[in-house]
Short mmCIF file of C-alpha atoms and ligand atoms in Angstrom, two decimals:
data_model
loop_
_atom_site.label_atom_id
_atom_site.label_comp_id
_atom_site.label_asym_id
_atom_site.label_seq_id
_atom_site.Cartn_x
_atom_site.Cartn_y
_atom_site.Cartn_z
CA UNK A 1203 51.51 -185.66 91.03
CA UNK A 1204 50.57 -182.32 89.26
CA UNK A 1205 52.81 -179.98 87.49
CA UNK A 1206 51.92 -177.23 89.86
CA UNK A 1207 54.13 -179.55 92.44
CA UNK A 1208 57.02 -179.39 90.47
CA UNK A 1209 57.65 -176.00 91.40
CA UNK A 1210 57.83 -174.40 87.83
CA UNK A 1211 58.07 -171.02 86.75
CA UNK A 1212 54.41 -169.90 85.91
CA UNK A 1213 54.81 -168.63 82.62
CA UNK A 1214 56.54 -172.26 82.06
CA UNK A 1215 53.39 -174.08 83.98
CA UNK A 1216 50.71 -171.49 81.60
CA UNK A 1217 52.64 -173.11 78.34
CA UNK A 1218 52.24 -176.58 79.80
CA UNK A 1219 48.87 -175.99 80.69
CA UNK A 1220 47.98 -174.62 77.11
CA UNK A 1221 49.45 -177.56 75.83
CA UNK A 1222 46.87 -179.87 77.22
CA UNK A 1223 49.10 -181.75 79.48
CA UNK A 1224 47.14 -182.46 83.17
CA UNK A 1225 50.05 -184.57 84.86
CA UNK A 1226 53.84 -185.14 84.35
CA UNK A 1227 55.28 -188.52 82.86
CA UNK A 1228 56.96 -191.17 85.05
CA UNK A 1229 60.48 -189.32 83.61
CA UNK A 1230 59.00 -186.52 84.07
CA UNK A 1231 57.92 -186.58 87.99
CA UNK A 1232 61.70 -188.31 88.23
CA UNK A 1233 64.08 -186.09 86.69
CA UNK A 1234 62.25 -182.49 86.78
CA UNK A 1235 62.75 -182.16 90.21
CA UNK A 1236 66.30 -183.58 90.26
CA UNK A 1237 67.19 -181.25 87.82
CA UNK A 1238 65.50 -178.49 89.44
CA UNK A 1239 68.13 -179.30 92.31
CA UNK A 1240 70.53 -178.98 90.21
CA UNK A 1241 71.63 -182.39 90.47
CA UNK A 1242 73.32 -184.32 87.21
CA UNK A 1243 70.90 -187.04 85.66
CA UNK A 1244 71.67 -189.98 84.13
CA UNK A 1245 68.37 -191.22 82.35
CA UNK A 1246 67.06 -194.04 80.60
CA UNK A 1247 64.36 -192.90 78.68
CA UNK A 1248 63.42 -193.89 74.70
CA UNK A 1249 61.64 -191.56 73.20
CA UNK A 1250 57.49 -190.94 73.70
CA UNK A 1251 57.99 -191.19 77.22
CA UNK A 1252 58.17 -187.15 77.42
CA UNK A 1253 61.90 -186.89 78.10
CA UNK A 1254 62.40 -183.92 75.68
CA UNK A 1255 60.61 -181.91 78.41
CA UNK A 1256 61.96 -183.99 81.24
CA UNK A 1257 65.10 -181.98 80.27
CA UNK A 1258 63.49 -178.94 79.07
CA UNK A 1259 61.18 -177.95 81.37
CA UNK A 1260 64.49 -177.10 84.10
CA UNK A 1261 66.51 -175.77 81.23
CA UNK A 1262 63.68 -173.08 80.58
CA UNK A 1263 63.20 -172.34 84.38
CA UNK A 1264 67.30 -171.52 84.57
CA UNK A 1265 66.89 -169.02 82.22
CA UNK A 1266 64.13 -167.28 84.31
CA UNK A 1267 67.18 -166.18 86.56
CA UNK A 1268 69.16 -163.73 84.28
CA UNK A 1269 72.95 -164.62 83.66
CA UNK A 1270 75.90 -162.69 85.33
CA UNK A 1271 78.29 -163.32 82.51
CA UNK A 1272 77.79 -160.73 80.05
CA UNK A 1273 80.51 -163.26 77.15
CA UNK A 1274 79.46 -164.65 73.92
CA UNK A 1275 77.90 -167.96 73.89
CA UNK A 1276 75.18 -170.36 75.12
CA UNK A 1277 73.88 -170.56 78.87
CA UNK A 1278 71.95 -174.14 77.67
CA UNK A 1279 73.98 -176.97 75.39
CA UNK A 1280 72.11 -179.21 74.11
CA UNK A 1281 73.56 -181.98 72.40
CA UNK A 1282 71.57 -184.71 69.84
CA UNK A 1283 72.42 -186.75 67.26
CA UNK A 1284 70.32 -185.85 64.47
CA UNK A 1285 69.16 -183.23 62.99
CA UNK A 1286 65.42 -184.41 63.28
CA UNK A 1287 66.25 -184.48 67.14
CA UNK A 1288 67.27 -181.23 67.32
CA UNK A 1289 64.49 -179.95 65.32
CA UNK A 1290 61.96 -181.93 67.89
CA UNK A 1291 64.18 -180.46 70.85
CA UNK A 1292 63.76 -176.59 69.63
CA UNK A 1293 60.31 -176.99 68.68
CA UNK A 1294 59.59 -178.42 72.80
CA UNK A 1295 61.87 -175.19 73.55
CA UNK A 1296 59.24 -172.66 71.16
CA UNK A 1297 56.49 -174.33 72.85
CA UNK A 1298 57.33 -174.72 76.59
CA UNK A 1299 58.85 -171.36 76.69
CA UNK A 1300 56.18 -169.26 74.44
CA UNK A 1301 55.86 -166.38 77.67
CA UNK A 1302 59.31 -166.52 78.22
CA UNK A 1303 61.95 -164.39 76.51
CA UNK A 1304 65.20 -166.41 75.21
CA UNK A 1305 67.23 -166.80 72.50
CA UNK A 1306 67.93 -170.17 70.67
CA UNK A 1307 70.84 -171.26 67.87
CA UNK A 1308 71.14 -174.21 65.80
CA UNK A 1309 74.23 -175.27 65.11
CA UNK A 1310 73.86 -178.00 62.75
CA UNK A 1311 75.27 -180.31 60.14
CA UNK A 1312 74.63 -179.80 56.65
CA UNK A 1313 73.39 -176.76 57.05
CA UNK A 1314 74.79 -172.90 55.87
CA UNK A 1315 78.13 -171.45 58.34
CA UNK A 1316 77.51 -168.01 57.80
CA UNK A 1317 74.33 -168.15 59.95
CA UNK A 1318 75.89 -170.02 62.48
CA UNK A 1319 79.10 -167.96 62.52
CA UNK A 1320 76.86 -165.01 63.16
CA UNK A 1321 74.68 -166.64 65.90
CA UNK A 1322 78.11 -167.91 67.83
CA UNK A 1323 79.51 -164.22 67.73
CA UNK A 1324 76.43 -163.72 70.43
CA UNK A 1325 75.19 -164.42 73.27
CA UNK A 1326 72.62 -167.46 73.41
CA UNK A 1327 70.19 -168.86 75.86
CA UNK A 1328 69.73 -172.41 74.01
CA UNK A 1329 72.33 -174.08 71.81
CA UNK A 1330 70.77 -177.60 70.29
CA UNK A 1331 73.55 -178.40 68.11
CA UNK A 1332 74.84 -181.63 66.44
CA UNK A 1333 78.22 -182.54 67.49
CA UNK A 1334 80.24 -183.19 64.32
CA UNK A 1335 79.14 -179.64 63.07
CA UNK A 1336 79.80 -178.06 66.73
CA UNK A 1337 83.46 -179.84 66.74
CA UNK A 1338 84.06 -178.26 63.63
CA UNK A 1339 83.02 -174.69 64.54
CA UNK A 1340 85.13 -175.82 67.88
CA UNK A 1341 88.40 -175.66 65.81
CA UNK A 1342 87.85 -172.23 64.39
CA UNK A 1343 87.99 -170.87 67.60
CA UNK A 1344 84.44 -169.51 66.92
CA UNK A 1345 82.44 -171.07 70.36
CA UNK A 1346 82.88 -169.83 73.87
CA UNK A 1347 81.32 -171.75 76.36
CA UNK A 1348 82.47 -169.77 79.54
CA UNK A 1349 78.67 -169.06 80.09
CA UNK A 1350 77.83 -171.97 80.09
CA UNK A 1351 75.75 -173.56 82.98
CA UNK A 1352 73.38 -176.62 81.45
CA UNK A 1353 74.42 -179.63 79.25
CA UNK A 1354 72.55 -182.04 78.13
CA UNK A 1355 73.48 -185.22 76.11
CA UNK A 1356 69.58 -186.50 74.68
CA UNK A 1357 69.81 -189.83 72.80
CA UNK A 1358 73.48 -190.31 74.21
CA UNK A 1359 73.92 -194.28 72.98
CA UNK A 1360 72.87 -192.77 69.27
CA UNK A 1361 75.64 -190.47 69.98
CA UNK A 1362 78.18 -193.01 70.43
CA UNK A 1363 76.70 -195.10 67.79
CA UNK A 1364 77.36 -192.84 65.87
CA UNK A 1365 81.04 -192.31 66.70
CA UNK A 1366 80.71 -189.59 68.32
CA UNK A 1367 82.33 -190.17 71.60
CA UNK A 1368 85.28 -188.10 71.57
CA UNK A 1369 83.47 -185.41 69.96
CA UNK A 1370 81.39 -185.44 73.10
CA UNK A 1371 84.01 -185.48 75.69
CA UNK A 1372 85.93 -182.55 73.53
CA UNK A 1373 82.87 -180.87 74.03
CA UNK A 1374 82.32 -181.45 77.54
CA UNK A 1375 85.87 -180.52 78.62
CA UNK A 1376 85.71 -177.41 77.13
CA UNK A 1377 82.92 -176.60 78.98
CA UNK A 1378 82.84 -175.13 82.16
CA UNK A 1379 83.40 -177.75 85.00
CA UNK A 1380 80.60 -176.12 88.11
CA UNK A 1381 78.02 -177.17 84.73
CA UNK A 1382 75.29 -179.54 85.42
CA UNK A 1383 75.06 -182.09 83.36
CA UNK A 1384 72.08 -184.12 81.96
CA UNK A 1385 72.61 -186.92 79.98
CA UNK A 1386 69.40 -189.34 78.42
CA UNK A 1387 69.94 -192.20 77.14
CA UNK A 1388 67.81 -195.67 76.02
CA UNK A 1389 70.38 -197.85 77.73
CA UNK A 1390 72.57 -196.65 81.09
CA UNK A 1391 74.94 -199.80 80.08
CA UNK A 1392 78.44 -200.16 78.76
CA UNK A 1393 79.98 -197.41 77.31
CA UNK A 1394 76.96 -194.93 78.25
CA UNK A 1395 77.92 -195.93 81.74
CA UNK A 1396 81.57 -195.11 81.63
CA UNK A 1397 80.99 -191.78 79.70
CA UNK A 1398 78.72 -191.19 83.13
CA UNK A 1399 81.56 -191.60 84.96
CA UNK A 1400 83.74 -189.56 82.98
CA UNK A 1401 81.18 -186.39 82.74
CA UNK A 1402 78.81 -186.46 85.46
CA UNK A 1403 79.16 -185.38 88.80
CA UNK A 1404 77.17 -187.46 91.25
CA UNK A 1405 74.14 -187.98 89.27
CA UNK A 1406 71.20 -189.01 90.15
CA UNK A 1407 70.08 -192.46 88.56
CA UNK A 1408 66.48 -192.58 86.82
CA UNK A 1409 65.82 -195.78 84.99
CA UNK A 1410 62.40 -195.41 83.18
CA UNK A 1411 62.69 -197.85 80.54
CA UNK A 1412 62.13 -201.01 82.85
CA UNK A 1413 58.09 -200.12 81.88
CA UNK A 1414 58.70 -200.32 78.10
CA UNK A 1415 61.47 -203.11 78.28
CA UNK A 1416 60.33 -205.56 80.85
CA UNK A 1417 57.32 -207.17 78.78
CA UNK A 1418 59.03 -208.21 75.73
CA UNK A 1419 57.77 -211.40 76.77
CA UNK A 1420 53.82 -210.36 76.88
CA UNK A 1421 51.92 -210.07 73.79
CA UNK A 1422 49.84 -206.94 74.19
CA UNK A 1423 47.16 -206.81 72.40
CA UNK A 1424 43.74 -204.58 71.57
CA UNK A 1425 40.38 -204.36 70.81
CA UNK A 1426 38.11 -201.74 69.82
CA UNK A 1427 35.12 -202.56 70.87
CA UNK A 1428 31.54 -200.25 71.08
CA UNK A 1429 30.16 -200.73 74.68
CA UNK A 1430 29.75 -203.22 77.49
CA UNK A 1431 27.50 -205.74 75.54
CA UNK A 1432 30.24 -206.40 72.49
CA UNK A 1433 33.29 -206.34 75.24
CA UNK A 1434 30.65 -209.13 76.60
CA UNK A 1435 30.65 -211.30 73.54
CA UNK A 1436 34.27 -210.87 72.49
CA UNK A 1437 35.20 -212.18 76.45
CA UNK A 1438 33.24 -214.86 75.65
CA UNK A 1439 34.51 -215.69 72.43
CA UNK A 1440 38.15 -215.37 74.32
CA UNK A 1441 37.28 -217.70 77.02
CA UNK A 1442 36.51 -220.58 75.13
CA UNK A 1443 39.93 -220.13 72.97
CA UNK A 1444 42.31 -223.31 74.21
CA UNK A 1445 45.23 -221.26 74.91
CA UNK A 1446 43.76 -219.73 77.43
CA UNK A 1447 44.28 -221.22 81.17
CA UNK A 1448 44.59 -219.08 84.29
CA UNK A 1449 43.37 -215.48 83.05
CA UNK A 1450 42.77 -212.32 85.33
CA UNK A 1451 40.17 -209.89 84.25
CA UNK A 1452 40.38 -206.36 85.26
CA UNK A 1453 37.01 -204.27 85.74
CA UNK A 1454 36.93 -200.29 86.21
CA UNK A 1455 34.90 -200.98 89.72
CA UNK A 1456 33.84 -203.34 92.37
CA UNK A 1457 30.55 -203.62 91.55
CA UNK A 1458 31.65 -204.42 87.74
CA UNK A 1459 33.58 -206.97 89.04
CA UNK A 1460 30.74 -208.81 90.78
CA UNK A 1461 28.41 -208.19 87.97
CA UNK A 1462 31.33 -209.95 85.42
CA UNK A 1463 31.73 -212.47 87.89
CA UNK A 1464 28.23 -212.88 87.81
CA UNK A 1465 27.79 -213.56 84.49
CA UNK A 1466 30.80 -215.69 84.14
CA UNK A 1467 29.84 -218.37 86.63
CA UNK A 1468 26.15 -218.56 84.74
CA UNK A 1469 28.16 -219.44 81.46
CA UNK A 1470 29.81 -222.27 83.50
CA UNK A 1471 33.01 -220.60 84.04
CA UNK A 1472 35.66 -221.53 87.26
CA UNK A 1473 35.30 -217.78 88.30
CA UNK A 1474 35.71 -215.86 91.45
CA UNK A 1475 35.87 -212.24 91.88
CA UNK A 1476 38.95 -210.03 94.23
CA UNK A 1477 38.12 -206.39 95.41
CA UNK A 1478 38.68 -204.17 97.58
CA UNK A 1479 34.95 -205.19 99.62
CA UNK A 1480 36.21 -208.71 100.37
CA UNK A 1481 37.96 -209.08 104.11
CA UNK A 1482 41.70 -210.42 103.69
CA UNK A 1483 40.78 -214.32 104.37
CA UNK A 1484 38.04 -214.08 101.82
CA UNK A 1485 41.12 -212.96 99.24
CA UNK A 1486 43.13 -214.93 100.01
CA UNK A 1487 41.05 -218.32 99.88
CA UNK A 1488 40.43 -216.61 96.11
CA UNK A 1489 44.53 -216.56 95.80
CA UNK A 1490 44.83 -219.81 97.02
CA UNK A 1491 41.67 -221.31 94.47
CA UNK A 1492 43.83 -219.28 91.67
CA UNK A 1493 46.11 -221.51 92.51
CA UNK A 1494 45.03 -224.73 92.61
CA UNK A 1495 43.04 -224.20 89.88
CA UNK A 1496 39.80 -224.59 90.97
CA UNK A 1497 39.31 -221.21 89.77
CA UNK A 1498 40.59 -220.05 86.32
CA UNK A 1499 38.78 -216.99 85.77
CA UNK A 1500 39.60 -214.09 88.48
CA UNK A 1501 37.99 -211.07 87.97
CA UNK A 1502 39.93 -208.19 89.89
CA UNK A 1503 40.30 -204.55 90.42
CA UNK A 1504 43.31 -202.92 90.11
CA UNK A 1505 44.06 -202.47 94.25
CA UNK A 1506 43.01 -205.94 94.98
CA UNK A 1507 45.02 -207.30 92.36
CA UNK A 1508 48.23 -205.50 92.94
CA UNK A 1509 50.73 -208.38 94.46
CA UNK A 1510 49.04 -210.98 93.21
CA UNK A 1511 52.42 -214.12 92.09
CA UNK A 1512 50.28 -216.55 90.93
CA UNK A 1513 52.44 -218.73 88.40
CA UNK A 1514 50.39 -219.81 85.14
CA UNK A 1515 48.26 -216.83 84.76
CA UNK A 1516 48.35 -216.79 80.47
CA UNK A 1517 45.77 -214.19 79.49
CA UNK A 1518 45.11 -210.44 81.46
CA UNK A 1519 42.34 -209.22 80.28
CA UNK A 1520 41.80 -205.41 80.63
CA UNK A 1521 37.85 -205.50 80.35
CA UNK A 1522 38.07 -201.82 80.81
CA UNK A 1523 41.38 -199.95 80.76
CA UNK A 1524 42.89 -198.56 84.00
CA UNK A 1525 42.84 -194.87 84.95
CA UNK A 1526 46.46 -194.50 85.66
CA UNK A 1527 48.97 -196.13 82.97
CA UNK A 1528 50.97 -197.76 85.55
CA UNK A 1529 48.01 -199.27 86.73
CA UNK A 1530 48.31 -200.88 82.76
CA UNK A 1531 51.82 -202.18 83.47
CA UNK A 1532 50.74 -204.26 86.74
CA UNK A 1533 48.23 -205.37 85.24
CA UNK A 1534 49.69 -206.92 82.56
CA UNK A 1535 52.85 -207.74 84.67
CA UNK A 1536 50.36 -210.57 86.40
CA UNK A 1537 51.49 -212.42 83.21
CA UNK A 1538 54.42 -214.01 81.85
CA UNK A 1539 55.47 -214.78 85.49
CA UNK A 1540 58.62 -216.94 86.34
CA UNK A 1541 59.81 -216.57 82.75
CA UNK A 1542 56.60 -217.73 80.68
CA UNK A 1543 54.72 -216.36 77.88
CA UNK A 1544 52.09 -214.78 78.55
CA UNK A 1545 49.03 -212.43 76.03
CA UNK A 1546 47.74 -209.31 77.52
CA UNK A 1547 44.30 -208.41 75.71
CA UNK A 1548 42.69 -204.80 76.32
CA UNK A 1549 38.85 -203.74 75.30
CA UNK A 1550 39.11 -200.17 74.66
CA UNK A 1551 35.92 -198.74 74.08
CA UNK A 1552 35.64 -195.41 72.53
CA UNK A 1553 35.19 -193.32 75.93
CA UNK A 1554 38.54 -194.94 76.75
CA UNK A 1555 40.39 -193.41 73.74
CA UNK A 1556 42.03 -191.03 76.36
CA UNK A 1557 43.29 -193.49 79.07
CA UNK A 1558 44.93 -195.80 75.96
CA UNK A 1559 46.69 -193.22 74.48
CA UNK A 1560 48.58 -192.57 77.81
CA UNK A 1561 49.65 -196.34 78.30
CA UNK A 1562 50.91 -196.22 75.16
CA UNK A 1563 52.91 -192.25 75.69
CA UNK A 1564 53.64 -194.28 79.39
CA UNK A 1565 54.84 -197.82 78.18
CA UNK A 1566 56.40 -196.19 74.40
CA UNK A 1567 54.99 -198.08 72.22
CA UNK A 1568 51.66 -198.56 70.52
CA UNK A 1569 49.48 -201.69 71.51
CA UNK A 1570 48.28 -203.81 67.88
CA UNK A 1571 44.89 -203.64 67.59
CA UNK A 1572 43.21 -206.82 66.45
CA UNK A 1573 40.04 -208.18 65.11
CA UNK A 1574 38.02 -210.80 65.71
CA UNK A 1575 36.18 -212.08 62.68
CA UNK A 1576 32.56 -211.55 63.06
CA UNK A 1577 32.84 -209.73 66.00
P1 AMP B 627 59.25 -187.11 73.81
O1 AMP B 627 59.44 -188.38 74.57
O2 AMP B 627 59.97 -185.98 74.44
O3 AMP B 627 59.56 -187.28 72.36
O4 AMP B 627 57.70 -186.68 73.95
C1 AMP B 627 56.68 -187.46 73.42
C2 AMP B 627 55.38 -186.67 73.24
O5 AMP B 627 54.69 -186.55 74.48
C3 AMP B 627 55.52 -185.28 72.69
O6 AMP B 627 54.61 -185.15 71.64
C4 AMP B 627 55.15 -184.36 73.82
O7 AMP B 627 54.50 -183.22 73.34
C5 AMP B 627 54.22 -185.23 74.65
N1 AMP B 627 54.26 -184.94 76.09
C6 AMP B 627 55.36 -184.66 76.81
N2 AMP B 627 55.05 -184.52 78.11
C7 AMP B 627 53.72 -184.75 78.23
C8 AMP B 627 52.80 -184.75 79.33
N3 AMP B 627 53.21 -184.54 80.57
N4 AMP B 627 51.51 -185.02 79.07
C9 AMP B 627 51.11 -185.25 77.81
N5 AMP B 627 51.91 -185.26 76.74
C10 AMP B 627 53.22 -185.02 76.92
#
């Protein structure tokens, strides 16, 4: 998927573009088109995952369509719990929307009324606006929200966390009720999931965080490493580590496969390679060796390796990272089966400084880099 699929304004799709982004995050792809639809979300998303444009991106393409209310107040609510947040959310506004024409408030804790009085006496495209602070403006009959047509709740559970849960649903009821409604959240459980019920109309599900939170029982971990020939020698230096029992290596191509397999078998490893190349029998006799144990080393490509449930598998080894990051979360999935332990280790070399720093934007979190004495 490309952004030019999503169907985006282009004057939104020229900011993207300018911003260096090539393709849309798994929350992304999910809930831009959703929201396009005008369909209410319900999101779990942490943050680094790209959700602030997730959210965004729709908002800004609303606003493309001029309003027919001509009243005071915002067209867009959005809703954080921090300051910080809000800061991060108008900044993605500024940047997403630089050739579009729209105007933004902040209505804020701790910061001056005056300025805020001033900007709710208008008319507003974007309101990003804390709630406690927005509550209190609320009560001075100073915010009219008959305009308004977007809300969105980012970081909900550090709303409630917070306490803020009836300032939310004060909030939301005095908004209009044809709104869409948006809501992210790190967890959909609980009392997220009955303040869904409460607010949102039908939503649409999207649960993104099963890549980040599934693995907790995987060690990921990394190496920097120069070129083929010191990914070589640190392999081998793994190999010969006792903890290490079934492992699955994962090559960039077929024929690096063979080559690693190759080389393996020469140092007296149990090693078989899986690609694409090899007929379905020939596979699955690998499989079935994997198994049994008569092979320990695999060494796969990404298609080839897929479905593979073998039980016992305690090292992946990403020999060279995977073009796609959810090609990264298979991978490592292929470990820490059936409710075992299980150490993902991942050669990055530094041509793949690009593809790591989208597993780790893709999975949310940064993989600890290691090093191996003398290596
Ligand atoms: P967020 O999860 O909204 O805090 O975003 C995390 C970071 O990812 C921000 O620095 C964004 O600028 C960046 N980002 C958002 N969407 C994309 C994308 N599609 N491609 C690359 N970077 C992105």
């Amino acid at each position: 998927m490309t952004f030019d699929k999503l169907s985006l304004h282009p004057e939104i799709l020229k900011a993207i573009v300018e911003c260096g982004y090539t393709t849309p995050t798994p929350i992304q792809n999910e809930a831009i088109p959703a929201a396009l639809e005008g369909r209410d979300l319900m999101a779990s998303a942490q943050t680094g995952t790209g959700k602030t444009a997730a959210f965004i991106l729709p908002a800004l393409q609303r606003l493309t369509t001029p309003s027919t209310s001509k009243s005071r107040g915002p067209r867009v609510l959005v809703l954080t719990p921090t300051r910080e947040l809000a800061s991060q959310v108008n900044e993605a506004a500024s940047k997403y929307g630089r050739h579009l024409r729209f105007t933004t408030a902040s209505i804020l804790g701790g910061m001056p009324y005056p300025a805020q009085n001033r900007a709710l006496s208008k008319p507003m495209d974007i309101m990003v606006a804390t709630p406690g602070r927005l509550m209190d403006h609320m009560e001075r009959g100073r915010v009219d929200f008959s305009r308004l047509e977007i809300l969105v709740l980012d970081e909900a559970d550090r709303m409630l966390d917070m306490g803020f849960i009836s300032a939310v649903e004060t909030i939301a009821a005095a908004t209009p009720s044809t709104r869409q409604t948006l809501l992210f959240s790190a967890t959909l459980e609980g009392n997220i999931a009955k303040l869904a019920q409460r607010l949102l109309k039908n939503p649409q599900r999207i649960q993104m965080a099963s890549a980040q939170a599934k693995h907790e029982n995987i060690e990921q971990r990394l190496h920097h490493t120069d070129d083929d020939g010191h990914k070589q020698r640190m392999l081998a230096h793994l190999l010969i580590d006792g903890s290490v029992d079934k492992t699955i290596i994962f090559t960039a191509t077929k024929r690096g496969a063979d080559k690693l397999a190759r080389t393996l078998l020469v140092n007296g490893h149990k090693v078989a390679a899986l690609h694409g190349d090899m007929n379905q029998s020939a596979r699955n006799r690998v499989i079935h060796q994997l198994r049994g144990g008569t092979v320990r080393v695999l060494v796969a490509t990404d298609v080839a390796a897929r479905g593979i449930d073998v039980n016992g598998v305690s090292h992946v080894i990403n020999f060279d990272l995977p073009r796609s990051a959810e090609d990264y979360v298979h991978r490592i999935g292929r470990t820490g089966r059936a409710g075992a332990n299980g150490t993902a280790i991942s050669f990055a070399a530094p041509d793949e400084t690009r593809l790591l720093r989208d597993i780790e934007r893709y999975t949310g979190h940064a993989i600890t880099a290691h090093v191996v004495p003398g290596m």
